[in-house]
Amino acid sequence: MSMSEPHPRLALSTPSRLVLGSVSSGIVGLTLGAMQGGQMAQLRFRAEHAHKMPDTTTGWYFYHKSKNYHAMQGGIREGFRMAARTGFWSFVALGLESTVDRYRGSSDMFSTTVATLSVAGAFSLWHRFSLSTAARTARFGLLFGLAYGAVQDVVGLARGRPIGYVELVRRRFGAATHDGSDHGASGP
């Protein structure tokens, strides 16, 4: 395989990282969407049936049974909808990160930041956000990209993966200290 990465991010190949990242963000989206959808469906049911509240114990039993059924149905529907959204945007971000890595020739937090900022911009355009909301989305994308990229770089350094800007700093400052110590050791 000529496209094999010698030092993949998080010790996972790009296809594995795309699948695992998208699935895990989809699971988070499913959980959050189900909770929000269930609560909204419960409130909607209560609002729609506020004019005909039950009078008997049996009536209350069926009222709560129906309310719980509607909450579950709304939670499942919204959960899958949110899972698809979060999985899609995560797939786009991780794929773009890999593409930027490949074209830059190095994998570090700057590729992650470029990818998350690009996805934040695309997300803002897709949803037709106002300028202030788009700026806030870009700020969150920048912060997430820097944080996630830094975590990946720390894990990569611990595993021995070369990080572009760390290698640059080592070459610039590390070579000067090694040259100075070598000259000092060979002196009279």
Short mmCIF file of the C-alpha atoms (twelve columns), coordinates in Angstrom:
data_MODEL
# 
_entry.id   MODEL 
# 
loop_
_atom_site.group_PDB 
_atom_site.id 
_atom_site.type_symbol 
_atom_site.label_atom_id 
_atom_site.label_alt_id 
_atom_site.label_comp_id 
_atom_site.label_asym_id 
_atom_site.label_seq_id 
_atom_site.Cartn_x 
_atom_site.Cartn_y 
_atom_site.Cartn_z 
_atom_site.pdbx_PDB_model_num 
ATOM 1   C CA . MET A 1   0.000   0.000  0.000  1 
ATOM 2   C CA . SER A 2   1.738   3.163  -1.169 1 
ATOM 3   C CA . MET A 3   -0.738  5.504  0.520  1 
ATOM 4   C CA . SER A 4   -0.010  4.009  3.945  1 
ATOM 5   C CA . GLU A 5   0.751   6.562  6.621  1 
ATOM 6   C CA . PRO A 6   3.996   5.947  8.539  1 
ATOM 7   C CA . HIS A 7   2.735   7.790  11.645 1 
ATOM 8   C CA . PRO A 8   -1.083  8.013  11.593 1 
ATOM 9   C CA . ARG A 9   -3.004  10.341 13.891 1 
ATOM 10  C CA . LEU A 10  -4.076  8.727  17.166 1 
ATOM 11  C CA . ALA A 11  -2.386  5.515  15.929 1 
ATOM 12  C CA . LEU A 12  -5.388  4.880  13.636 1 
ATOM 13  C CA . SER A 13  -5.394  4.781  9.855  1 
ATOM 14  C CA . THR A 14  -7.438  7.473  8.129  1 
ATOM 15  C CA . PRO A 15  -10.355 5.185  7.145  1 
ATOM 16  C CA . SER A 16  -10.549 3.793  10.687 1 
ATOM 17  C CA . ARG A 17  -10.407 7.287  12.172 1 
ATOM 18  C CA . LEU A 18  -13.164 8.476  9.819  1 
ATOM 19  C CA . VAL A 19  -15.459 5.588  10.729 1 
ATOM 20  C CA . LEU A 20  -14.763 5.629  14.471 1 
ATOM 21  C CA . GLY A 21  -15.010 9.420  14.689 1 
ATOM 22  C CA . SER A 22  -18.261 9.569  12.742 1 
ATOM 23  C CA . VAL A 23  -19.839 6.674  14.640 1 
ATOM 24  C CA . SER A 24  -18.825 8.017  18.052 1 
ATOM 25  C CA . SER A 25  -20.124 11.503 17.257 1 
ATOM 26  C CA . GLY A 26  -23.291 9.885  15.902 1 
ATOM 27  C CA . ILE A 27  -23.756 8.053  19.209 1 
ATOM 28  C CA . VAL A 28  -23.338 11.317 21.104 1 
ATOM 29  C CA . GLY A 29  -25.815 12.953 18.713 1 
ATOM 30  C CA . LEU A 30  -28.256 10.071 19.168 1 
ATOM 31  C CA . THR A 31  -28.114 10.425 22.945 1 
ATOM 32  C CA . LEU A 32  -28.488 14.205 22.996 1 
ATOM 33  C CA . GLY A 33  -31.146 14.202 20.282 1 
ATOM 34  C CA . ALA A 34  -33.177 11.498 22.024 1 
ATOM 35  C CA . MET A 35  -33.128 13.413 25.296 1 
ATOM 36  C CA . GLN A 36  -34.110 16.707 23.672 1 
ATOM 37  C CA . GLY A 37  -36.666 15.125 21.343 1 
ATOM 38  C CA . GLY A 38  -38.291 13.207 24.192 1 
ATOM 39  C CA . GLN A 39  -38.625 16.313 26.338 1 
ATOM 40  C CA . MET A 40  -40.029 18.362 23.464 1 
ATOM 41  C CA . ALA A 41  -42.527 15.624 22.552 1 
ATOM 42  C CA . GLN A 42  -43.645 15.417 26.191 1 
ATOM 43  C CA . LEU A 43  -44.190 19.170 26.357 1 
ATOM 44  C CA . ARG A 44  -46.003 19.156 23.014 1 
ATOM 45  C CA . PHE A 45  -48.284 16.333 24.209 1 
ATOM 46  C CA . ARG A 46  -49.071 18.207 27.423 1 
ATOM 47  C CA . ALA A 47  -49.844 21.400 25.483 1 
ATOM 48  C CA . GLU A 48  -52.065 19.587 22.985 1 
ATOM 49  C CA . HIS A 49  -54.025 17.803 25.723 1 
ATOM 50  C CA . ALA A 50  -54.219 20.575 28.320 1 
ATOM 51  C CA . HIS A 51  -57.864 21.261 27.507 1 
ATOM 52  C CA . LYS A 52  -59.012 17.699 28.201 1 
ATOM 53  C CA . MET A 53  -57.310 16.512 31.362 1 
ATOM 54  C CA . PRO A 54  -58.576 13.143 32.678 1 
ATOM 55  C CA . ASP A 55  -60.879 12.883 35.697 1 
ATOM 56  C CA . THR A 56  -60.445 9.268  36.720 1 
ATOM 57  C CA . THR A 57  -57.540 7.120  37.843 1 
ATOM 58  C CA . THR A 58  -57.862 5.049  34.687 1 
ATOM 59  C CA . GLY A 59  -57.905 8.225  32.609 1 
ATOM 60  C CA . TRP A 60  -54.682 9.435  34.243 1 
ATOM 61  C CA . TYR A 61  -53.105 6.044  33.637 1 
ATOM 62  C CA . PHE A 62  -53.859 6.223  29.907 1 
ATOM 63  C CA . TYR A 63  -52.874 9.908  29.767 1 
ATOM 64  C CA . HIS A 64  -49.375 9.150  31.135 1 
ATOM 65  C CA . LYS A 65  -49.096 6.010  29.029 1 
ATOM 66  C CA . SER A 66  -49.888 8.000  25.881 1 
ATOM 67  C CA . LYS A 67  -47.582 10.833 26.945 1 
ATOM 68  C CA . ASN A 68  -44.701 8.409  27.489 1 
ATOM 69  C CA . TYR A 69  -45.368 6.742  24.142 1 
ATOM 70  C CA . HIS A 70  -45.274 10.106 22.355 1 
ATOM 71  C CA . ALA A 71  -42.125 11.097 24.250 1 
ATOM 72  C CA . MET A 72  -40.400 7.868  23.262 1 
ATOM 73  C CA . GLN A 73  -41.451 8.208  19.641 1 
ATOM 74  C CA . GLY A 74  -40.301 11.841 19.501 1 
ATOM 75  C CA . GLY A 75  -37.026 10.979 21.223 1 
ATOM 76  C CA . ILE A 76  -36.222 8.184  18.798 1 
ATOM 77  C CA . ARG A 77  -37.076 10.322 15.789 1 
ATOM 78  C CA . GLU A 78  -35.027 13.325 16.944 1 
ATOM 79  C CA . GLY A 79  -32.203 11.079 18.158 1 
ATOM 80  C CA . PHE A 80  -31.687 9.496  14.745 1 
ATOM 81  C CA . ARG A 81  -31.994 12.866 13.052 1 
ATOM 82  C CA . MET A 82  -29.332 14.393 15.333 1 
ATOM 83  C CA . ALA A 83  -27.109 11.307 14.969 1 
ATOM 84  C CA . ALA A 84  -27.158 11.679 11.186 1 
ATOM 85  C CA . ARG A 85  -26.305 15.378 11.408 1 
ATOM 86  C CA . THR A 86  -23.445 15.047 13.871 1 
ATOM 87  C CA . GLY A 87  -22.086 11.978 12.110 1 
ATOM 88  C CA . PHE A 88  -22.119 13.767 8.754  1 
ATOM 89  C CA . TRP A 89  -20.393 16.950 9.967  1 
ATOM 90  C CA . SER A 90  -17.810 14.917 11.884 1 
ATOM 91  C CA . PHE A 91  -17.109 12.829 8.792  1 
ATOM 92  C CA . VAL A 92  -16.608 16.010 6.755  1 
ATOM 93  C CA . ALA A 93  -14.280 17.523 9.381  1 
ATOM 94  C CA . LEU A 94  -12.170 14.378 9.772  1 
ATOM 95  C CA . GLY A 95  -11.985 13.841 6.025  1 
ATOM 96  C CA . LEU A 96  -10.972 17.441 5.451  1 
ATOM 97  C CA . GLU A 97  -8.363  17.168 8.203  1 
ATOM 98  C CA . SER A 98  -6.844  14.149 6.464  1 
ATOM 99  C CA . THR A 99  -6.893  15.939 3.108  1 
ATOM 100 C CA . VAL A 100 -5.166  19.020 4.543  1 
ATOM 101 C CA . ASP A 101 -2.574  16.753 6.205  1 
ATOM 102 C CA . ARG A 102 -1.841  15.061 2.889  1 
ATOM 103 C CA . TYR A 103 -1.492  18.305 0.909  1 
ATOM 104 C CA . ARG A 104 0.586   20.038 3.592  1 
ATOM 105 C CA . GLY A 105 2.842   17.047 4.001  1 
ATOM 106 C CA . SER A 106 2.614   17.068 7.797  1 
ATOM 107 C CA . SER A 107 -0.048  16.270 10.355 1 
ATOM 108 C CA . ASP A 108 -0.387  18.650 13.253 1 
ATOM 109 C CA . MET A 109 -2.920  20.872 14.980 1 
ATOM 110 C CA . PHE A 110 -2.889  23.427 12.158 1 
ATOM 111 C CA . SER A 111 -4.502  20.943 9.774  1 
ATOM 112 C CA . THR A 112 -7.162  20.218 12.388 1 
ATOM 113 C CA . THR A 113 -7.771  23.937 12.891 1 
ATOM 114 C CA . VAL A 114 -8.094  24.568 9.141  1 
ATOM 115 C CA . ALA A 115 -10.537 21.655 8.857  1 
ATOM 116 C CA . THR A 116 -12.731 22.715 11.791 1 
ATOM 117 C CA . LEU A 117 -12.800 26.350 10.657 1 
ATOM 118 C CA . SER A 118 -13.782 25.250 7.146  1 
ATOM 119 C CA . VAL A 119 -16.540 23.028 8.489  1 
ATOM 120 C CA . ALA A 120 -17.755 25.837 10.772 1 
ATOM 121 C CA . GLY A 121 -17.949 28.114 7.728  1 
ATOM 122 C CA . ALA A 122 -19.779 25.506 5.651  1 
ATOM 123 C CA . PHE A 123 -22.156 24.806 8.550  1 
ATOM 124 C CA . SER A 124 -22.880 28.530 8.894  1 
ATOM 125 C CA . LEU A 125 -23.523 28.893 5.161  1 
ATOM 126 C CA . TRP A 126 -25.731 25.793 5.063  1 
ATOM 127 C CA . HIS A 127 -27.905 27.093 7.889  1 
ATOM 128 C CA . ARG A 128 -27.802 30.714 6.620  1 
ATOM 129 C CA . PHE A 129 -26.596 32.095 9.946  1 
ATOM 130 C CA . SER A 130 -26.340 35.821 10.543 1 
ATOM 131 C CA . LEU A 131 -22.856 37.328 10.590 1 
ATOM 132 C CA . SER A 132 -22.671 37.397 14.390 1 
ATOM 133 C CA . THR A 133 -23.825 33.781 14.700 1 
ATOM 134 C CA . ALA A 134 -21.402 32.704 11.968 1 
ATOM 135 C CA . ALA A 135 -18.575 34.483 13.812 1 
ATOM 136 C CA . ARG A 136 -19.494 32.691 17.035 1 
ATOM 137 C CA . THR A 137 -19.604 29.365 15.181 1 
ATOM 138 C CA . ALA A 138 -16.177 30.101 13.668 1 
ATOM 139 C CA . ARG A 139 -14.803 30.953 17.124 1 
ATOM 140 C CA . PHE A 140 -16.071 27.636 18.510 1 
ATOM 141 C CA . GLY A 141 -14.620 25.858 15.467 1 
ATOM 142 C CA . LEU A 142 -11.266 27.531 16.050 1 
ATOM 143 C CA . LEU A 143 -11.208 26.672 19.745 1 
ATOM 144 C CA . PHE A 144 -12.286 23.085 19.128 1 
ATOM 145 C CA . GLY A 145 -9.737  22.685 16.332 1 
ATOM 146 C CA . LEU A 146 -6.912  23.996 18.487 1 
ATOM 147 C CA . ALA A 147 -7.903  21.854 21.475 1 
ATOM 148 C CA . TYR A 148 -8.529  18.650 19.502 1 
ATOM 149 C CA . GLY A 149 -5.408  19.184 17.415 1 
ATOM 150 C CA . ALA A 150 -3.301  19.806 20.517 1 
ATOM 151 C CA . VAL A 151 -4.601  16.606 22.119 1 
ATOM 152 C CA . GLN A 152 -3.760  14.668 18.945 1 
ATOM 153 C CA . ASP A 153 -0.286  16.237 18.878 1 
ATOM 154 C CA . VAL A 154 0.396   15.367 22.525 1 
ATOM 155 C CA . VAL A 155 -0.696  11.773 21.919 1 
ATOM 156 C CA . GLY A 156 1.403   11.698 18.748 1 
ATOM 157 C CA . LEU A 157 4.483   13.027 20.542 1 
ATOM 158 C CA . ALA A 158 4.056   10.417 23.255 1 
ATOM 159 C CA . ARG A 159 3.916   7.712  20.553 1 
ATOM 160 C CA . GLY A 160 6.919   9.126  18.675 1 
ATOM 161 C CA . ARG A 161 5.057   10.650 15.719 1 
ATOM 162 C CA . PRO A 162 6.920   13.639 14.231 1 
ATOM 163 C CA . ILE A 163 4.928   16.866 14.629 1 
ATOM 164 C CA . GLY A 164 5.709   19.595 12.070 1 
ATOM 165 C CA . TYR A 165 6.032   22.643 14.306 1 
ATOM 166 C CA . VAL A 166 7.744   20.672 17.098 1 
ATOM 167 C CA . GLU A 167 10.361  19.409 14.625 1 
ATOM 168 C CA . LEU A 168 10.865  22.980 13.378 1 
ATOM 169 C CA . VAL A 169 11.476  24.229 16.924 1 
ATOM 170 C CA . ARG A 170 13.826  21.317 17.595 1 
ATOM 171 C CA . ARG A 171 15.814  22.051 14.435 1 
ATOM 172 C CA . ARG A 172 16.038  25.766 15.142 1 
ATOM 173 C CA . PHE A 173 16.763  25.723 18.862 1 
ATOM 174 C CA . GLY A 174 17.831  22.151 19.517 1 
ATOM 175 C CA . ALA A 175 20.638  22.214 16.939 1 
ATOM 176 C CA . ALA A 176 22.125  25.411 18.411 1 
ATOM 177 C CA . THR A 177 22.317  23.942 21.922 1 
ATOM 178 C CA . HIS A 178 23.794  20.668 20.672 1 
ATOM 179 C CA . ASP A 179 26.407  22.513 18.585 1 
ATOM 180 C CA . GLY A 180 27.343  24.694 21.560 1 
ATOM 181 C CA . SER A 181 27.687  21.699 23.883 1 
ATOM 182 C CA . ASP A 182 29.734  19.771 21.326 1 
ATOM 183 C CA . HIS A 183 32.154  22.684 20.884 1 
ATOM 184 C CA . GLY A 184 32.439  23.099 24.635 1 
ATOM 185 C CA . ALA A 185 33.296  19.414 25.082 1 
ATOM 186 C CA . SER A 186 36.032  19.486 22.447 1 
ATOM 187 C CA . GLY A 187 37.671  22.647 23.836 1 
ATOM 188 C CA . PRO A 188 40.935  22.756 25.891 1 
# 
